[in-house]
Amino acid sequence: MAGLAINVDHIATLRQARGGSTRYPDPVHAAALAELGGADGIVVHLREDRRHIQDRDVYLLRKTVLSRLILEMAATDEMLKIAVEVKPDLVTLVPEKRNELTTEGGLDVQGLSESVGQAVQTLQAAGIAVSLFVDPESSQIRASTDADADMVEIHTGAFCDAPTPGEKQRRFSDVMEAARLAHHLELGVNAGHGLCYNTIGYFAGHRIIDEFSIGHSIVSRAALTGMEKAVREMRNLIKEL
Ligand code: PXP
């Protein structure tokens, strides 16, 4: 069975929506509940601009996560220093642009081979396994082997966002082809970005993905499935006034 790692960034997005004046919802609490639900890992992306996850979240999660802590980050000196200190179970290196809404594309491992290779070495020397978030392109998968990565995470965004069934099938084939190549090259194979309750079924029977990394769709679903209970709790408090 493939693993399921839950990205709790958007719990922090909700908290930060009030400019840091509330402590809730706390991604540390969400991570514990995700683990109770069967999560095999907890993912957070500490961005340079700290728009959602804060340093405090990463350090606390290291102490509380019972499954595996996966830190997504850019390969900057600042983030490498934090990772070496926190020692997550896995670091996923991602490209980061200040103005993007979410990670837009995969890491250009081929174009940035020297800096990516150095970051991989630094992390592995600290005992941290490293995954590279790449587009489903054979050149990037091969470059990931050259960079000595332990695994790749294949970007499923283009597949998930494809506007027509034909395009979706083509993009899914790209993901599968990249996954098969990575597997052949003895890299671990994760997949993520944009996966939701409708797209996950495409992977049925393809037992090649080690772990799916999913955030936005699950946090969104949790907000709706929890709405009735949350309203009832406030309704009851008001009844008692
Ligand atoms: N994997 C990576 C590398 C990501 O950057 C993200 C988004 O933070 C995800 C997986 C999860 O994507 P989503 O929130 O769309 O499920």
PDB file of C-alpha atoms and ligand atoms in Angstrom:
ATOM      1  CA  MET A   1       0.000   0.000   0.000  1.00  0.00           C
ATOM      2  CA  ALA A   2       1.298   3.467  -0.853  1.00  0.00           C
ATOM      3  CA  GLY A   3       1.948   5.855   2.016  1.00  0.00           C
ATOM      4  CA  LEU A   4      -0.013   9.046   2.610  1.00  0.00           C
ATOM      5  CA  ALA A   5       1.805  12.121   3.882  1.00  0.00           C
ATOM      6  CA  ILE A   6      -0.410  15.007   4.939  1.00  0.00           C
ATOM      7  CA  ASN A   7       0.652  18.574   4.257  1.00  0.00           C
ATOM      8  CA  VAL A   8      -0.717  20.861   6.998  1.00  0.00           C
ATOM      9  CA  ASP A   9       0.473  24.177   5.504  1.00  0.00           C
ATOM     10  CA  HIS A  10      -3.079  25.390   4.958  1.00  0.00           C
ATOM     11  CA  ILE A  11      -4.040  24.930   8.573  1.00  0.00           C
ATOM     12  CA  ALA A  12      -1.310  27.511   9.171  1.00  0.00           C
ATOM     13  CA  THR A  13      -2.697  29.621   6.301  1.00  0.00           C
ATOM     14  CA  LEU A  14      -5.995  29.863   8.230  1.00  0.00           C
ATOM     15  CA  ARG A  15      -4.178  30.813  11.417  1.00  0.00           C
ATOM     16  CA  GLN A  16      -2.091  33.466   9.655  1.00  0.00           C
ATOM     17  CA  ALA A  17      -5.250  34.913   8.045  1.00  0.00           C
ATOM     18  CA  ARG A  18      -5.661  36.837  11.305  1.00  0.00           C
ATOM     19  CA  GLY A  19      -2.143  38.225  11.055  1.00  0.00           C
ATOM     20  CA  GLY A  20      -0.780  36.069  13.841  1.00  0.00           C
ATOM     21  CA  SER A  21      -3.230  37.366  16.481  1.00  0.00           C
ATOM     22  CA  THR A  22      -4.766  33.900  16.985  1.00  0.00           C
ATOM     23  CA  ARG A  23      -3.004  30.710  17.971  1.00  0.00           C
ATOM     24  CA  TYR A  24      -5.596  28.605  16.167  1.00  0.00           C
ATOM     25  CA  PRO A  25      -5.917  26.529  14.132  1.00  0.00           C
ATOM     26  CA  ASP A  26      -2.585  25.044  15.127  1.00  0.00           C
ATOM     27  CA  PRO A  27      -0.815  22.861  12.520  1.00  0.00           C
ATOM     28  CA  VAL A  28       0.695  20.905  15.412  1.00  0.00           C
ATOM     29  CA  HIS A  29      -2.824  19.889  16.540  1.00  0.00           C
ATOM     30  CA  ALA A  30      -3.825  19.156  12.938  1.00  0.00           C
ATOM     31  CA  ALA A  31      -0.781  16.918  12.546  1.00  0.00           C
ATOM     32  CA  ALA A  32      -1.741  14.887  15.620  1.00  0.00           C
ATOM     33  CA  LEU A  33      -5.284  14.439  14.285  1.00  0.00           C
ATOM     34  CA  ALA A  34      -3.948  13.519  10.838  1.00  0.00           C
ATOM     35  CA  GLU A  35      -1.844  10.825  12.480  1.00  0.00           C
ATOM     36  CA  LEU A  36      -4.900   9.513  14.320  1.00  0.00           C
ATOM     37  CA  GLY A  37      -6.567   9.297  10.895  1.00  0.00           C
ATOM     38  CA  GLY A  38      -3.724   7.168   9.557  1.00  0.00           C
ATOM     39  CA  ALA A  39      -1.207   9.626   8.095  1.00  0.00           C
ATOM     40  CA  ASP A  40       2.172   8.029   7.420  1.00  0.00           C
ATOM     41  CA  GLY A  41       3.931  11.368   7.531  1.00  0.00           C
ATOM     42  CA  ILE A  42       3.398  15.068   8.180  1.00  0.00           C
ATOM     43  CA  VAL A  43       4.616  17.608   5.625  1.00  0.00           C
ATOM     44  CA  VAL A  44       5.284  21.302   6.141  1.00  0.00           C
ATOM     45  CA  HIS A  45       6.794  23.835   3.774  1.00  0.00           C
ATOM     46  CA  LEU A  46       8.758  26.502   5.603  1.00  0.00           C
ATOM     47  CA  ARG A  47       8.831  29.308   3.062  1.00  0.00           C
ATOM     48  CA  GLU A  48      11.290  32.168   3.030  1.00  0.00           C
ATOM     49  CA  ASP A  49       8.415  34.650   3.559  1.00  0.00           C
ATOM     50  CA  ARG A  50       6.864  32.565   6.395  1.00  0.00           C
ATOM     51  CA  ARG A  51       3.421  33.059   4.870  1.00  0.00           C
ATOM     52  CA  HIS A  52       1.951  30.007   6.584  1.00  0.00           C
ATOM     53  CA  ILE A  53       4.246  27.640   8.504  1.00  0.00           C
ATOM     54  CA  GLN A  54       6.400  29.402  11.112  1.00  0.00           C
ATOM     55  CA  ASP A  55       9.741  28.285  12.564  1.00  0.00           C
ATOM     56  CA  ARG A  56       7.982  27.467  15.842  1.00  0.00           C
ATOM     57  CA  ASP A  57       5.735  24.962  14.021  1.00  0.00           C
ATOM     58  CA  VAL A  58       8.674  23.070  12.552  1.00  0.00           C
ATOM     59  CA  TYR A  59      10.553  22.840  15.854  1.00  0.00           C
ATOM     60  CA  LEU A  60       7.420  21.777  17.766  1.00  0.00           C
ATOM     61  CA  LEU A  61       6.413  19.228  15.127  1.00  0.00           C
ATOM     62  CA  ARG A  62       9.836  17.637  15.401  1.00  0.00           C
ATOM     63  CA  LYS A  63       8.981  16.958  19.044  1.00  0.00           C
ATOM     64  CA  THR A  64       5.373  15.844  18.536  1.00  0.00           C
ATOM     65  CA  VAL A  65       5.157  13.971  15.214  1.00  0.00           C
ATOM     66  CA  LEU A  66       5.004  10.250  15.834  1.00  0.00           C
ATOM     67  CA  SER A  67       5.106   9.158  12.184  1.00  0.00           C
ATOM     68  CA  ARG A  68       7.645  10.963   9.967  1.00  0.00           C
ATOM     69  CA  LEU A  69       8.310  14.669   9.613  1.00  0.00           C
ATOM     70  CA  ILE A  70       8.893  15.837   6.056  1.00  0.00           C
ATOM     71  CA  LEU A  71      10.216  19.348   5.522  1.00  0.00           C
ATOM     72  CA  GLU A  72       9.706  21.011   2.157  1.00  0.00           C
ATOM     73  CA  MET A  73      12.116  23.851   1.547  1.00  0.00           C
ATOM     74  CA  ALA A  74      14.194  25.778  -0.937  1.00  0.00           C
ATOM     75  CA  ALA A  75      17.905  24.939  -1.033  1.00  0.00           C
ATOM     76  CA  THR A  76      18.979  28.201   0.615  1.00  0.00           C
ATOM     77  CA  ASP A  77      21.637  28.612   3.314  1.00  0.00           C
ATOM     78  CA  GLU A  78      18.989  29.718   5.817  1.00  0.00           C
ATOM     79  CA  MET A  79      16.803  26.643   5.237  1.00  0.00           C
ATOM     80  CA  LEU A  80      19.724  24.221   5.168  1.00  0.00           C
ATOM     81  CA  LYS A  81      20.792  25.512   8.577  1.00  0.00           C
ATOM     82  CA  ILE A  82      17.293  24.997  10.002  1.00  0.00           C
ATOM     83  CA  ALA A  83      16.989  21.516   8.473  1.00  0.00           C
ATOM     84  CA  VAL A  84      20.337  20.385   9.867  1.00  0.00           C
ATOM     85  CA  GLU A  85      19.223  21.597  13.303  1.00  0.00           C
ATOM     86  CA  VAL A  86      15.692  20.128  13.181  1.00  0.00           C
ATOM     87  CA  LYS A  87      16.662  16.877  11.462  1.00  0.00           C
ATOM     88  CA  PRO A  88      13.379  15.992   9.755  1.00  0.00           C
ATOM     89  CA  ASP A  89      13.066  12.420   8.505  1.00  0.00           C
ATOM     90  CA  LEU A  90      13.021  13.662   4.923  1.00  0.00           C
ATOM     91  CA  VAL A  91      13.675  16.983   3.208  1.00  0.00           C
ATOM     92  CA  THR A  92      11.973  17.640  -0.104  1.00  0.00           C
ATOM     93  CA  LEU A  93      13.811  20.336  -2.017  1.00  0.00           C
ATOM     94  CA  VAL A  94      11.459  22.557  -4.006  1.00  0.00           C
ATOM     95  CA  PRO A  95      11.922  25.686  -6.101  1.00  0.00           C
ATOM     96  CA  GLU A  96      10.477  28.783  -4.454  1.00  0.00           C
ATOM     97  CA  LYS A  97       9.350  32.053  -5.955  1.00  0.00           C
ATOM     98  CA  ARG A  98       8.306  34.890  -3.723  1.00  0.00           C
ATOM     99  CA  ASN A  99       5.178  35.831  -5.708  1.00  0.00           C
ATOM    100  CA  GLU A 100       3.781  32.372  -6.439  1.00  0.00           C
ATOM    101  CA  LEU A 101       0.557  31.215  -4.758  1.00  0.00           C
ATOM    102  CA  THR A 102       1.948  27.708  -4.368  1.00  0.00           C
ATOM    103  CA  THR A 103       4.970  25.800  -5.698  1.00  0.00           C
ATOM    104  CA  GLU A 104       4.570  26.251  -9.444  1.00  0.00           C
ATOM    105  CA  GLY A 105       6.961  23.879 -11.127  1.00  0.00           C
ATOM    106  CA  GLY A 106       9.498  21.228 -10.310  1.00  0.00           C
ATOM    107  CA  LEU A 107      13.080  21.889  -9.355  1.00  0.00           C
ATOM    108  CA  ASP A 108      15.441  22.333 -12.306  1.00  0.00           C
ATOM    109  CA  VAL A 109      17.850  19.688 -11.037  1.00  0.00           C
ATOM    110  CA  GLN A 110      19.569  19.539 -14.404  1.00  0.00           C
ATOM    111  CA  GLY A 111      20.150  23.296 -14.643  1.00  0.00           C
ATOM    112  CA  LEU A 112      21.152  23.730 -10.997  1.00  0.00           C
ATOM    113  CA  SER A 113      23.098  20.506 -10.649  1.00  0.00           C
ATOM    114  CA  GLU A 114      25.958  22.014  -8.634  1.00  0.00           C
ATOM    115  CA  SER A 115      23.880  23.815  -5.983  1.00  0.00           C
ATOM    116  CA  VAL A 116      21.334  20.983  -5.706  1.00  0.00           C
ATOM    117  CA  GLY A 117      24.124  18.413  -5.393  1.00  0.00           C
ATOM    118  CA  GLN A 118      25.748  20.457  -2.623  1.00  0.00           C
ATOM    119  CA  ALA A 119      22.449  20.791  -0.725  1.00  0.00           C
ATOM    120  CA  VAL A 120      21.860  17.031  -1.024  1.00  0.00           C
ATOM    121  CA  GLN A 121      25.342  16.386   0.380  1.00  0.00           C
ATOM    122  CA  THR A 122      24.888  18.804   3.297  1.00  0.00           C
ATOM    123  CA  LEU A 123      21.579  17.217   4.286  1.00  0.00           C
ATOM    124  CA  GLN A 124      22.726  13.630   3.880  1.00  0.00           C
ATOM    125  CA  ALA A 125      25.850  14.373   5.930  1.00  0.00           C
ATOM    126  CA  ALA A 126      23.448  15.391   8.731  1.00  0.00           C
ATOM    127  CA  GLY A 127      21.666  12.034   8.398  1.00  0.00           C
ATOM    128  CA  ILE A 128      18.636  13.420   6.527  1.00  0.00           C
ATOM    129  CA  ALA A 129      17.223  11.645   3.474  1.00  0.00           C
ATOM    130  CA  VAL A 130      16.577  13.929   0.490  1.00  0.00           C
ATOM    131  CA  SER A 131      13.838  13.988  -2.111  1.00  0.00           C
ATOM    132  CA  LEU A 132      13.782  16.313  -5.128  1.00  0.00           C
ATOM    133  CA  PHE A 133      10.452  17.687  -6.363  1.00  0.00           C
ATOM    134  CA  VAL A 134      10.631  17.384 -10.139  1.00  0.00           C
ATOM    135  CA  ASP A 135       8.405  17.658 -13.169  1.00  0.00           C
ATOM    136  CA  PRO A 136       7.680  14.317 -14.853  1.00  0.00           C
ATOM    137  CA  GLU A 137      10.586  14.626 -17.307  1.00  0.00           C
ATOM    138  CA  SER A 138      13.200  11.943 -17.848  1.00  0.00           C
ATOM    139  CA  SER A 139      16.066  14.493 -17.891  1.00  0.00           C
ATOM    140  CA  GLN A 140      15.120  15.703 -14.395  1.00  0.00           C
ATOM    141  CA  ILE A 141      14.811  12.169 -13.057  1.00  0.00           C
ATOM    142  CA  ARG A 142      18.233  11.256 -14.433  1.00  0.00           C
ATOM    143  CA  ALA A 143      19.721  14.472 -13.031  1.00  0.00           C
ATOM    144  CA  SER A 144      18.263  13.535  -9.617  1.00  0.00           C
ATOM    145  CA  THR A 145      20.262  10.295  -9.679  1.00  0.00           C
ATOM    146  CA  ASP A 146      23.370  12.266 -10.640  1.00  0.00           C
ATOM    147  CA  ALA A 147      22.710  14.583  -7.669  1.00  0.00           C
ATOM    148  CA  ASP A 148      22.666  11.494  -5.406  1.00  0.00           C
ATOM    149  CA  ALA A 149      19.126  12.129  -4.173  1.00  0.00           C
ATOM    150  CA  ASP A 150      17.445   9.330  -2.225  1.00  0.00           C
ATOM    151  CA  MET A 151      14.149   9.861  -3.961  1.00  0.00           C
ATOM    152  CA  VAL A 152      12.093  12.122  -6.190  1.00  0.00           C
ATOM    153  CA  GLU A 153       8.628  13.545  -5.743  1.00  0.00           C
ATOM    154  CA  ILE A 154       6.946  13.726  -9.109  1.00  0.00           C
ATOM    155  CA  HIS A 155       4.938  16.904  -9.669  1.00  0.00           C
ATOM    156  CA  THR A 156       1.336  15.893 -10.387  1.00  0.00           C
ATOM    157  CA  GLY A 157       0.066  19.474 -10.855  1.00  0.00           C
ATOM    158  CA  ALA A 158      -0.145  19.396 -14.673  1.00  0.00           C
ATOM    159  CA  PHE A 159      -2.046  16.085 -14.499  1.00  0.00           C
ATOM    160  CA  CYS A 160      -4.476  17.340 -11.851  1.00  0.00           C
ATOM    161  CA  ASP A 161      -5.093  20.669 -13.606  1.00  0.00           C
ATOM    162  CA  ALA A 162      -5.506  19.221 -17.121  1.00  0.00           C
ATOM    163  CA  PRO A 163      -8.713  20.674 -18.583  1.00  0.00           C
ATOM    164  CA  THR A 164      -9.860  17.742 -20.748  1.00  0.00           C
ATOM    165  CA  PRO A 165     -10.015  13.969 -20.173  1.00  0.00           C
ATOM    166  CA  GLY A 166      -7.590  13.373 -23.075  1.00  0.00           C
ATOM    167  CA  GLU A 167      -5.080  15.856 -21.717  1.00  0.00           C
ATOM    168  CA  LYS A 168      -5.481  14.354 -18.237  1.00  0.00           C
ATOM    169  CA  GLN A 169      -4.720  10.874 -19.518  1.00  0.00           C
ATOM    170  CA  ARG A 170      -1.642  12.135 -21.368  1.00  0.00           C
ATOM    171  CA  ARG A 171      -0.359  13.973 -18.312  1.00  0.00           C
ATOM    172  CA  PHE A 172      -1.020  10.921 -16.159  1.00  0.00           C
ATOM    173  CA  SER A 173       1.033   8.806 -18.594  1.00  0.00           C
ATOM    174  CA  ASP A 174       3.893  11.331 -18.198  1.00  0.00           C
ATOM    175  CA  VAL A 175       3.729  10.895 -14.411  1.00  0.00           C
ATOM    176  CA  MET A 176       3.746   7.104 -14.716  1.00  0.00           C
ATOM    177  CA  GLU A 177       6.599   7.077 -17.217  1.00  0.00           C
ATOM    178  CA  ALA A 178       8.679   9.296 -14.916  1.00  0.00           C
ATOM    179  CA  ALA A 179       7.797   7.084 -11.935  1.00  0.00           C
ATOM    180  CA  ARG A 180       8.883   3.932 -13.803  1.00  0.00           C
ATOM    181  CA  LEU A 181      12.196   5.538 -14.781  1.00  0.00           C
ATOM    182  CA  ALA A 182      12.845   6.703 -11.204  1.00  0.00           C
ATOM    183  CA  HIS A 183      12.020   3.232  -9.902  1.00  0.00           C
ATOM    184  CA  HIS A 184      14.334   1.675 -12.507  1.00  0.00           C
ATOM    185  CA  LEU A 185      17.124   4.022 -11.351  1.00  0.00           C
ATOM    186  CA  GLU A 186      16.499   2.840  -7.778  1.00  0.00           C
ATOM    187  CA  LEU A 187      15.172   6.165  -6.550  1.00  0.00           C
ATOM    188  CA  GLY A 188      12.262   6.232  -4.130  1.00  0.00           C
ATOM    189  CA  VAL A 189       9.148   7.623  -5.837  1.00  0.00           C
ATOM    190  CA  ASN A 190       6.719  10.019  -4.207  1.00  0.00           C
ATOM    191  CA  ALA A 191       4.033  12.027  -5.980  1.00  0.00           C
ATOM    192  CA  GLY A 192       2.154  15.151  -5.121  1.00  0.00           C
ATOM    193  CA  HIS A 193       0.634  18.535  -5.839  1.00  0.00           C
ATOM    194  CA  GLY A 194      -3.010  19.111  -6.613  1.00  0.00           C
ATOM    195  CA  LEU A 195      -4.102  15.538  -5.887  1.00  0.00           C
ATOM    196  CA  CYS A 196      -7.701  15.336  -4.716  1.00  0.00           C
ATOM    197  CA  TYR A 197     -10.546  12.902  -4.101  1.00  0.00           C
ATOM    198  CA  ASN A 198     -11.276  12.735  -7.863  1.00  0.00           C
ATOM    199  CA  THR A 199      -7.745  12.325  -9.207  1.00  0.00           C
ATOM    200  CA  ILE A 200      -6.334   9.768  -6.762  1.00  0.00           C
ATOM    201  CA  GLY A 201      -8.288   6.950  -8.452  1.00  0.00           C
ATOM    202  CA  TYR A 202      -6.136   7.210 -11.579  1.00  0.00           C
ATOM    203  CA  PHE A 203      -3.349   5.501  -9.624  1.00  0.00           C
ATOM    204  CA  ALA A 204      -5.409   2.346  -8.974  1.00  0.00           C
ATOM    205  CA  GLY A 205      -3.396  -0.763  -9.807  1.00  0.00           C
ATOM    206  CA  HIS A 206      -0.162   1.173 -10.489  1.00  0.00           C
ATOM    207  CA  ARG A 207       1.826   0.050  -7.505  1.00  0.00           C
ATOM    208  CA  ILE A 208       4.823   2.217  -8.117  1.00  0.00           C
ATOM    209  CA  ILE A 209       4.303   5.289  -5.940  1.00  0.00           C
ATOM    210  CA  ASP A 210       5.846   4.954  -2.489  1.00  0.00           C
ATOM    211  CA  GLU A 211       3.971   7.866  -0.951  1.00  0.00           C
ATOM    212  CA  PHE A 212       1.432  10.512  -1.939  1.00  0.00           C
ATOM    213  CA  SER A 213       1.860  13.986  -0.496  1.00  0.00           C
ATOM    214  CA  ILE A 214      -1.512  15.732  -0.215  1.00  0.00           C
ATOM    215  CA  GLY A 215      -2.554  18.932   1.500  1.00  0.00           C
ATOM    216  CA  HIS A 216      -5.039  21.398   0.051  1.00  0.00           C
ATOM    217  CA  SER A 217      -7.827  18.979  -0.901  1.00  0.00           C
ATOM    218  CA  ILE A 218      -7.739  17.232   2.490  1.00  0.00           C
ATOM    219  CA  VAL A 219      -7.677  20.463   4.519  1.00  0.00           C
ATOM    220  CA  SER A 220     -10.549  21.745   2.332  1.00  0.00           C
ATOM    221  CA  ARG A 221     -12.557  18.565   2.878  1.00  0.00           C
ATOM    222  CA  ALA A 222     -11.891  18.728   6.615  1.00  0.00           C
ATOM    223  CA  ALA A 223     -13.289  22.276   6.755  1.00  0.00           C
ATOM    224  CA  LEU A 224     -16.552  21.106   5.206  1.00  0.00           C
ATOM    225  CA  THR A 225     -16.954  17.745   6.925  1.00  0.00           C
ATOM    226  CA  GLY A 226     -16.243  19.459  10.256  1.00  0.00           C
ATOM    227  CA  MET A 227     -18.611  22.407   9.656  1.00  0.00           C
ATOM    228  CA  GLU A 228     -21.802  20.831  11.008  1.00  0.00           C
ATOM    229  CA  LYS A 229     -20.133  19.750  14.262  1.00  0.00           C
ATOM    230  CA  ALA A 230     -18.415  23.113  14.710  1.00  0.00           C
ATOM    231  CA  VAL A 231     -21.685  25.041  14.268  1.00  0.00           C
ATOM    232  CA  ARG A 232     -23.501  22.700  16.657  1.00  0.00           C
ATOM    233  CA  GLU A 233     -20.867  23.290  19.337  1.00  0.00           C
ATOM    234  CA  MET A 234     -21.323  27.092  19.118  1.00  0.00           C
ATOM    235  CA  ARG A 235     -25.133  26.666  18.877  1.00  0.00           C
ATOM    236  CA  ASN A 236     -25.039  24.742  22.163  1.00  0.00           C
ATOM    237  CA  LEU A 237     -22.877  27.374  23.849  1.00  0.00           C
ATOM    238  CA  ILE A 238     -25.317  30.100  22.773  1.00  0.00           C
ATOM    239  CA  LYS A 239     -28.257  28.027  24.000  1.00  0.00           C
ATOM    240  CA  GLU A 240     -26.694  28.060  27.457  1.00  0.00           C
ATOM    241  CA  LEU A 241     -26.246  31.866  27.613  1.00  0.00           C
TER     242      LEU A 241
HETATM  243  N1  PXP B   1       4.276  18.354  -2.769  1.00  0.00           N
HETATM  244  C1  PXP B   1       4.920  19.531  -2.884  1.00  0.00           C
HETATM  245  C2  PXP B   1       6.362  19.509  -3.240  1.00  0.00           C
HETATM  246  C3  PXP B   1       4.254  20.756  -2.659  1.00  0.00           C
HETATM  247  O1  PXP B   1       4.913  21.921  -2.781  1.00  0.00           O
HETATM  248  C4  PXP B   1       2.894  20.717  -2.280  1.00  0.00           C
HETATM  249  C5  PXP B   1       2.190  22.006  -1.994  1.00  0.00           C
HETATM  250  O2  PXP B   1       2.713  22.588  -0.855  1.00  0.00           O
HETATM  251  C6  PXP B   1       2.268  19.465  -2.161  1.00  0.00           C
HETATM  252  C7  PXP B   1       2.970  18.290  -2.433  1.00  0.00           C
HETATM  253  C8  PXP B   1       0.844  19.334  -1.743  1.00  0.00           C
HETATM  254  O3  PXP B   1       0.050  19.900  -2.732  1.00  0.00           O
HETATM  255  P1  PXP B   1      -1.496  20.106  -2.443  1.00  0.00           P
HETATM  256  O4  PXP B   1      -1.589  21.061  -1.282  1.00  0.00           O
HETATM  257  O5  PXP B   1      -2.007  20.683  -3.714  1.00  0.00           O
HETATM  258  O6  PXP B   1      -2.066  18.765  -2.117  1.00  0.00           O
END
